mmCIF file of C-alpha atoms in Angstrom:
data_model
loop_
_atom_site.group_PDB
_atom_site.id
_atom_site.type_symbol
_atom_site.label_atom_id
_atom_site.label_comp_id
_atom_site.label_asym_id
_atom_site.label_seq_id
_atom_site.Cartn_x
_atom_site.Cartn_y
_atom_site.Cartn_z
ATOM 1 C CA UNK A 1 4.975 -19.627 -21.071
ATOM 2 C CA UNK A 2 7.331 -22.301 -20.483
ATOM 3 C CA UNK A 3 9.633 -21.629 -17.587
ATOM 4 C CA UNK A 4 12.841 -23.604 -16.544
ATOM 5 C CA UNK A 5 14.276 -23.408 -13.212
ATOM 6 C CA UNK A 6 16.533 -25.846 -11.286
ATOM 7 C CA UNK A 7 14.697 -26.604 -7.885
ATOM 8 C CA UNK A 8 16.530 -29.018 -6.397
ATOM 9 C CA UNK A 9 19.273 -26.265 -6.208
ATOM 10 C CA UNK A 10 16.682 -24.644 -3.879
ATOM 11 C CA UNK A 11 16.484 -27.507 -1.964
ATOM 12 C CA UNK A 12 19.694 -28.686 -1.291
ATOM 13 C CA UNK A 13 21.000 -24.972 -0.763
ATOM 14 C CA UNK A 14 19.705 -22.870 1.823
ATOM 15 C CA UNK A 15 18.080 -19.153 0.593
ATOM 16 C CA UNK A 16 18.952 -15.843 2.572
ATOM 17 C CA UNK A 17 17.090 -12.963 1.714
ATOM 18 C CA UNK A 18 19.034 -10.411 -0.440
ATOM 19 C CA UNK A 19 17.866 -7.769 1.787
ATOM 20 C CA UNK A 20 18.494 -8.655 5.488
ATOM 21 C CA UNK A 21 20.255 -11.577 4.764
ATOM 22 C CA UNK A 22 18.148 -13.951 6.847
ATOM 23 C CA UNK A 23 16.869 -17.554 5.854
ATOM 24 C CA UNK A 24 13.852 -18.069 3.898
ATOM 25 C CA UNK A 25 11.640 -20.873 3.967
ATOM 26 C CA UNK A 26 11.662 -22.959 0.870
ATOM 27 C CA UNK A 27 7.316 -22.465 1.480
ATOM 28 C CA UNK A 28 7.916 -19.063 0.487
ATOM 29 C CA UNK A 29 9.559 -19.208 -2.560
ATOM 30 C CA UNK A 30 7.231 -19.663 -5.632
ATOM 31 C CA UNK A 31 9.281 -21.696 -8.150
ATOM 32 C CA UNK A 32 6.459 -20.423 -10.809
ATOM 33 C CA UNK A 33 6.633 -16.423 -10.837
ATOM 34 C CA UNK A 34 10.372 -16.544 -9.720
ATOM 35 C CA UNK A 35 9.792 -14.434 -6.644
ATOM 36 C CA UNK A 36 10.353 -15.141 -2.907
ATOM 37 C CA UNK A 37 9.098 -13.440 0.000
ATOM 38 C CA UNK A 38 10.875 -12.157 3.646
ATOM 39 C CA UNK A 39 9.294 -13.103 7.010
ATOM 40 C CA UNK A 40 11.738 -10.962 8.496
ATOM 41 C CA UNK A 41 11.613 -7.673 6.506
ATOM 42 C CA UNK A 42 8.378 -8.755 4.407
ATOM 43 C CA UNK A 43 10.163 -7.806 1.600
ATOM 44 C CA UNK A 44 9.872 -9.856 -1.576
ATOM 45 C CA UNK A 45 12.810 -10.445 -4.185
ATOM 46 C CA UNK A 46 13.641 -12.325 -7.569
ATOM 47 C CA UNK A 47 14.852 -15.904 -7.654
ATOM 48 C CA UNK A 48 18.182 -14.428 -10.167
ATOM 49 C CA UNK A 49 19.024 -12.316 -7.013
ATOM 50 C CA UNK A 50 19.449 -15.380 -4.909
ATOM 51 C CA UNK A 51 20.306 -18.113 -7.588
ATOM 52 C CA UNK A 52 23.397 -18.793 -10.052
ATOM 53 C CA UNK A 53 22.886 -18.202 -13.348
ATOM 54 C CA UNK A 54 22.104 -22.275 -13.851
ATOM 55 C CA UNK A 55 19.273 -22.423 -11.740
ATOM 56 C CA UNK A 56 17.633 -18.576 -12.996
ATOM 57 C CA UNK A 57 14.650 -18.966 -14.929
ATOM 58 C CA UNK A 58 15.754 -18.784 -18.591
ATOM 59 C CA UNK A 59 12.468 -17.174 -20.110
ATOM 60 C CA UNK A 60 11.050 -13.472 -19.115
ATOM 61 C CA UNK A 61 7.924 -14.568 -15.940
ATOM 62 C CA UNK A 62 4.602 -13.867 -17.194
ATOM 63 C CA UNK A 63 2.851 -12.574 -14.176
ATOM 64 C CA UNK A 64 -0.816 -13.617 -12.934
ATOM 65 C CA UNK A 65 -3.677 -11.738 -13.740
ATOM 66 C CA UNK A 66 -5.507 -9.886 -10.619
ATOM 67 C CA UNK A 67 -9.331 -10.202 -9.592
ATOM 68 C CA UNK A 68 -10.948 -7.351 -8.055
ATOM 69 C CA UNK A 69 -10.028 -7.522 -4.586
ATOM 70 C CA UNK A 70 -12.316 -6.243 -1.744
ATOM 71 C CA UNK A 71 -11.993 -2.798 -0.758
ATOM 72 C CA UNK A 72 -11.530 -1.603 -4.718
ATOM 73 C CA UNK A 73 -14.766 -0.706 -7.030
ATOM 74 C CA UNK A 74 -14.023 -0.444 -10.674
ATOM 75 C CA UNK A 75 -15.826 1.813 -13.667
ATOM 76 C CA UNK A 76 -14.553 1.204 -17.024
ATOM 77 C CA UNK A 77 -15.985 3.958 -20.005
ATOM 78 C CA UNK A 78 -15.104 4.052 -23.280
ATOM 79 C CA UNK A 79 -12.264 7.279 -22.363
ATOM 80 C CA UNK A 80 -11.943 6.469 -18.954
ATOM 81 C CA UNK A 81 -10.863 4.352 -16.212
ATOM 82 C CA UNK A 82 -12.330 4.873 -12.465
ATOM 83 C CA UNK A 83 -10.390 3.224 -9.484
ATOM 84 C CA UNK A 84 -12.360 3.495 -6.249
ATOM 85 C CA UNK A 85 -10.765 2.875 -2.854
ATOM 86 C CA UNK A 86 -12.760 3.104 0.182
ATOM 87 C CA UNK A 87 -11.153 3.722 3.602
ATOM 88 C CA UNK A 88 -13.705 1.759 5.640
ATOM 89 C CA UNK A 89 -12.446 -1.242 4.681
ATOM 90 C CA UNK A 90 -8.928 -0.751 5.865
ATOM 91 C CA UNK A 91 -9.682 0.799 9.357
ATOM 92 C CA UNK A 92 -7.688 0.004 12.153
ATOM 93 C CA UNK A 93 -9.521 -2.856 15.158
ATOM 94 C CA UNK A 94 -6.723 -1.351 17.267
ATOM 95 C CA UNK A 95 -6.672 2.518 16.679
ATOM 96 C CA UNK A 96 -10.089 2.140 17.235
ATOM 97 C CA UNK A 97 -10.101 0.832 20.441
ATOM 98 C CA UNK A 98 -6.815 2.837 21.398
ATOM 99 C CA UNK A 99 -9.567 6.049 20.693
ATOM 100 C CA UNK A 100 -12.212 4.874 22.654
ATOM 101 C CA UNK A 101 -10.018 4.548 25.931
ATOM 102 C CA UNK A 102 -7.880 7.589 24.919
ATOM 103 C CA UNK A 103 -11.245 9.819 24.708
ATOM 104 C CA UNK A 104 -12.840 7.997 27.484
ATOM 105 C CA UNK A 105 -9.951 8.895 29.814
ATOM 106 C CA UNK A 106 -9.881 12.716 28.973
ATOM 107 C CA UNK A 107 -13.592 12.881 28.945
ATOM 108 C CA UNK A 108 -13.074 12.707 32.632
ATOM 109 C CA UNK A 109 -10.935 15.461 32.948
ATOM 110 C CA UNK A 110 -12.935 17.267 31.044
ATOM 111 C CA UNK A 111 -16.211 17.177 32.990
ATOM 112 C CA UNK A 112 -13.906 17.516 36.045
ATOM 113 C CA UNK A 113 -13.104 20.727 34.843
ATOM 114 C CA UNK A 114 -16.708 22.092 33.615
ATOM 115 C CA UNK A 115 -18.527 20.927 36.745
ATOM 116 C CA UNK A 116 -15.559 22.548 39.328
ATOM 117 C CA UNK A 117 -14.797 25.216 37.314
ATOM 118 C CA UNK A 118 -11.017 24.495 37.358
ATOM 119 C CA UNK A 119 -10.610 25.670 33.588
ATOM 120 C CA UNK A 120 -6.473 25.482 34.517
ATOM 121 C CA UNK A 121 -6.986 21.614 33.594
ATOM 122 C CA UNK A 122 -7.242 22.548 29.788
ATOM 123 C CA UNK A 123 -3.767 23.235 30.089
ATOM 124 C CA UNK A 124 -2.400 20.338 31.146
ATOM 125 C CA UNK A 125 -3.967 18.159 28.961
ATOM 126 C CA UNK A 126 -4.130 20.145 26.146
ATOM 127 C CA UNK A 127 -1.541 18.106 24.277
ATOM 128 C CA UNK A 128 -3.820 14.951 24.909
ATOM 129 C CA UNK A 129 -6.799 16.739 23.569
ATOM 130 C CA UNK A 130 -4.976 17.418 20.197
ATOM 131 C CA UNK A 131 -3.760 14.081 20.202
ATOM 132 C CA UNK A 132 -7.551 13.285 20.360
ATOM 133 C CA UNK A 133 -8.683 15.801 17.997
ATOM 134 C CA UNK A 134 -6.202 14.226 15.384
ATOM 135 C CA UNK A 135 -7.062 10.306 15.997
ATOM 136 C CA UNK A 136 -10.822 10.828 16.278
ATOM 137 C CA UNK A 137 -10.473 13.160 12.554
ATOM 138 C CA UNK A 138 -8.858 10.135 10.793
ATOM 139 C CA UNK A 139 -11.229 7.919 12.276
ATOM 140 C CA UNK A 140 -14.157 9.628 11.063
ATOM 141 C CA UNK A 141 -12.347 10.407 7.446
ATOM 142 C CA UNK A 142 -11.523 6.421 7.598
ATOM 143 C CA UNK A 143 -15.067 5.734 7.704
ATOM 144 C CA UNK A 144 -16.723 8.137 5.392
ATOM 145 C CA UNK A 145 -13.956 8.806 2.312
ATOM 146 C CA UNK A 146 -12.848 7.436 -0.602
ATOM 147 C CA UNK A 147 -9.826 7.764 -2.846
ATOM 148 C CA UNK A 148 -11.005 8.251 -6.668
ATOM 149 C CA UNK A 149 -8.210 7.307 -9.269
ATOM 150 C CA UNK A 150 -9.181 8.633 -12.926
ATOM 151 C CA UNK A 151 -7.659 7.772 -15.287
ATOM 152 C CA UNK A 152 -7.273 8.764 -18.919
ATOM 153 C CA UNK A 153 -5.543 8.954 -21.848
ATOM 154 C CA UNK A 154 -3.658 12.425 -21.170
ATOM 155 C CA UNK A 155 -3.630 12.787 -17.655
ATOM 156 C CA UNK A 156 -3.875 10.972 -14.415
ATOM 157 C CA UNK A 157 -6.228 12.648 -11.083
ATOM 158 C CA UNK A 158 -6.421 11.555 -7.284
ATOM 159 C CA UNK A 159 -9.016 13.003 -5.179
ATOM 160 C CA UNK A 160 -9.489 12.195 -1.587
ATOM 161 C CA UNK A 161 -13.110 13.267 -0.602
ATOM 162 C CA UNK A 162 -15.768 13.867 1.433
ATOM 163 C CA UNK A 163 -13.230 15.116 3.767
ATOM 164 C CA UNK A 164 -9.505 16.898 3.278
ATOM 165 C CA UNK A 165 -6.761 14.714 4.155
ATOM 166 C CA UNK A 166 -2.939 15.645 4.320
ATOM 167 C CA UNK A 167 -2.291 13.500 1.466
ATOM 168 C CA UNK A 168 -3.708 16.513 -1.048
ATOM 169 C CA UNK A 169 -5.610 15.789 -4.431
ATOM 170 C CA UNK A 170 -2.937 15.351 -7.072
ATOM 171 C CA UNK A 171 -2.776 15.330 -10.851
ATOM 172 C CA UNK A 172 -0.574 13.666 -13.247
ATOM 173 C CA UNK A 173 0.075 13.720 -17.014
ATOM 174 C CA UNK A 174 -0.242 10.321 -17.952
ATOM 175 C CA UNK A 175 1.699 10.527 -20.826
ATOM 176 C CA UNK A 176 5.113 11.130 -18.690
ATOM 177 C CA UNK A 177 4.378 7.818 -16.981
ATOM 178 C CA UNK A 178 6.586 4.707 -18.066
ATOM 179 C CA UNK A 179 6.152 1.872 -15.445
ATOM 180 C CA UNK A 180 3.999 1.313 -12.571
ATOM 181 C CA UNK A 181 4.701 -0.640 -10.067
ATOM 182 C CA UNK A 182 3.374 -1.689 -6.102
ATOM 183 C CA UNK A 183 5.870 -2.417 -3.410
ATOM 184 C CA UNK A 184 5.698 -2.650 0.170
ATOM 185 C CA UNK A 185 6.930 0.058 3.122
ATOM 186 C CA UNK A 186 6.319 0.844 6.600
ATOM 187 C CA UNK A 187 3.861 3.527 7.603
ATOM 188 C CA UNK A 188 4.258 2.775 11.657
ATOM 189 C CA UNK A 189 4.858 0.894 13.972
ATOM 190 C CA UNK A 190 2.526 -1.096 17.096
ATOM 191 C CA UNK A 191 3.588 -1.930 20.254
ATOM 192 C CA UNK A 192 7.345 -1.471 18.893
ATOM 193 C CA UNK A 193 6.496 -3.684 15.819
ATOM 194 C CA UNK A 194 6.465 -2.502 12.392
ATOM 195 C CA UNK A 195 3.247 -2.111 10.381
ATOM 196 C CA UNK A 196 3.567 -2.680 6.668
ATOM 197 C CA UNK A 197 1.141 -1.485 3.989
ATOM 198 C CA UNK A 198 1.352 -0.862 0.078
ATOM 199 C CA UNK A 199 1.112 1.768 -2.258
ATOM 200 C CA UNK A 200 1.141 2.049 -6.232
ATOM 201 C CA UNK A 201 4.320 3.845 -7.509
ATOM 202 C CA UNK A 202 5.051 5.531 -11.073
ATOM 203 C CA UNK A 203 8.014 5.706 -12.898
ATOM 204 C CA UNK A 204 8.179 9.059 -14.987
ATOM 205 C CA UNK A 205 10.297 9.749 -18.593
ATOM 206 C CA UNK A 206 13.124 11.362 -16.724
ATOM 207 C CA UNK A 207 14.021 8.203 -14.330
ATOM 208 C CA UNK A 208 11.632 10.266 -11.176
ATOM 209 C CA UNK A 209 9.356 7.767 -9.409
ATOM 210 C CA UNK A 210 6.420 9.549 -7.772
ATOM 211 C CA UNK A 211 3.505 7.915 -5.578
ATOM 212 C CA UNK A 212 -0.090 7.240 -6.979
ATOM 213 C CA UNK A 213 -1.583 5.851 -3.919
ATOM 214 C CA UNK A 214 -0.332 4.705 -0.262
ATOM 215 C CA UNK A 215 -2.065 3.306 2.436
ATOM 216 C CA UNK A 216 -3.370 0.142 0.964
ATOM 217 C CA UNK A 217 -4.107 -3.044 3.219
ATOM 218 C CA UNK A 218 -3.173 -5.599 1.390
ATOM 219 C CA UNK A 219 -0.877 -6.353 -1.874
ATOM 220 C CA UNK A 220 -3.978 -7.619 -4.539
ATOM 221 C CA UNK A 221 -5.240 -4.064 -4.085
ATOM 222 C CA UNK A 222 -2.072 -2.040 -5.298
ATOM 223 C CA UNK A 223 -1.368 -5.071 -7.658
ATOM 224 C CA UNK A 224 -5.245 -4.623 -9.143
ATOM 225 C CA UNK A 225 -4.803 -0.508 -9.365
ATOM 226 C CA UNK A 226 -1.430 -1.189 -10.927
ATOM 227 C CA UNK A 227 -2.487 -3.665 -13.561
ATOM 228 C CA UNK A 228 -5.893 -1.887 -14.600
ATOM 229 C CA UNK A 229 -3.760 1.492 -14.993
ATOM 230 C CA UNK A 230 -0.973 -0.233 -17.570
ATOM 231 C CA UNK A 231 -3.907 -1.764 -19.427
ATOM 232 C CA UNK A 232 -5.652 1.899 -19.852
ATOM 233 C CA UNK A 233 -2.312 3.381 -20.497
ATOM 234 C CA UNK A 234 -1.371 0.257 -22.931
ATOM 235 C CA UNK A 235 2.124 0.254 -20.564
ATOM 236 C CA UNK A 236 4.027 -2.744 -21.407
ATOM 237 C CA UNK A 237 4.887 -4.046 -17.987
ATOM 238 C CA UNK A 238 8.517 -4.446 -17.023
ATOM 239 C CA UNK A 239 10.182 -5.815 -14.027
ATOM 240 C CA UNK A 240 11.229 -2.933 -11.117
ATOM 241 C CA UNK A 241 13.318 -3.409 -8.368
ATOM 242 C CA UNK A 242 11.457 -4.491 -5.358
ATOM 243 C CA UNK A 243 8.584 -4.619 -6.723
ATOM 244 C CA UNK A 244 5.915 -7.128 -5.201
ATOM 245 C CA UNK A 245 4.872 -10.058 -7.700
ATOM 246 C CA UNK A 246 1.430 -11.617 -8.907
ATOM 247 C CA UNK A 247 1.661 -14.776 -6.927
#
C-alpha cells in the first residue's frame, strides 16, 4: 500500500509525545506504520495525533505481519487454534536473586530457632516467611506452567496449569468479541522504576474491553497472540487507541 506522509515536517518540527508531553526522538518515529514510540512513558502513539492534517498519512497503514516469537508455541487444527505461553521464558534474573538472599537470610532465623528452641522467633518474622512463601510459589509456578489460549469458532478458553495462579482460568464467547488489540501497562515497579509488560485485550459487542492475557515480556508476543486470534476469528483489524503497532 502506498503511503504519503510529509517528513521533512518531522524534521524541521520537534515531536512531543501526546501522552506526557515530552520530546521524542525523530529515531523513534517510524515514518512507514505511522506510529511513534515514548522513552519516557514507553507508550506508543499515531503520527495524526502529533501531525497536521498535511503531513498525516492519507491512506489506512497496513500493519506488518508477526513471526512466532520465542516464548509462544503454536497448534493450528482444522476447528481450532492453540496459543501456548510458557512462563519460563519470562522469569525474572532479579526476583530470582532477590529470593535466594531473602530465603537465605530467614533460613538463619529459622535454624536459630529449631536448634535453641526459641519458637517466639516465628513470630517476629512471620510476615517475612509469608513474604517468602509467596515469592518462592511464583517462582516455582514461573518455571513449571503454561498459559493455554484455545481458540474456536464459538468460544474463547484460558487455562493456567500445572499449578493455580490468581489470575483464574477464564472463558469467553468468541462470538461477542469485535477487536483485539495489545498495549502496554505497568505491573511494578524496581528499585523505584517502573516495569512495563504487555497483555492482549478484547473489545466486546457492547463497547466492554476485557483482558485475554497479561504478563507478557515483550510486544511480538501479544502482537503474535493478537494477530493469530483475528485470523481464526476472521476479525477485520481496526485501529484502537493506544494500541502498540507492528513495527
Amino acid at each position: 500500500m502506498s503511503i504519503t506522509l510529509n517528513a521533512s515536517f518531522l524534521f524541521m518540527q520537534p515531536t512531543n509525545c501526546p501522552s506526557c508531553n515530552k520530546p521524542v526522538p525523530f529515531e523513534n518515529i517510524n515514518i512507514n506504520t505511522g506510529f511513534g514510540k515514548c522513552d519516557n512513558c514507553h507508550s506508543f502513539f499515531r503520527l495524526e495525533q502529533v501531525l497536521p492534517p498535511s503531513a498525516s498519512p492519507s491512506a489506512p497503514l497496513q500493519r506488518l505481519e508477526v513471526f512466532l516469537p520465542f516464548g509462544l508455541e503454536i497448534l493450528k487444527l482444522t476447528n481450532e487454534l492453540n496459543l501456548y505461553f510458557s512462563w519460563r521464558k519470562s522469569i525474572s534474573v532479579f526476583l530470582v536473586l532477590f529470593a535466594l538472599i531473602w530465603n537465605g537470610v530467614l533460613a538463619i532465623f529459622v535454624a536459630a530457632a529449631l536448634f535453641t528452641g526459641e519458637y517466639i522467633i516465628f513470630a517476629f518474622i512471620s510476615i517475612h516467611l509469608l513474604v517468602a512463601i509467596i515469592i518462592d510459589y511464583y517462582l516455582i509456578a514461573s518455571m513449571v506452567n503454561t498459559s493455554t489460549i484455545s481458540i474456536r469458532s464459538n468460544e474463547i478458553t484460558v487455562v493456567h496449569e500445572p499449578l493455580p495462579w490468581i489470575n483464574r482460568n477464564k472463558t469467553f464467547d468468541a462470538r461477542d468479541i469485535t477487536q483485539l488489540y495489545s498495549e502496554t501497562y505497568e505491573m511494578g515497579k524496581q528499585n523505584n522504576n517502573p516495569v512495563y509488560a504487555f497483555r492482549v485485550m478484547m473489545q466486546l459487542k457492547d463497547g466492554k474491553t476485557t483482558k485475554l492475557l497479561s504478563g507478557l515480556k515483550n510486544a511480538e508476543q501479544a502482537l503474535f497472540i493478537e494477530q493469530e486470534t483475528e485470523k481464526f476469528l476472521r476479525l477485520k483489524d481496526r485501529s484502537m487507541p493506544n494500541e502498540l503497532p507492528r513495527y
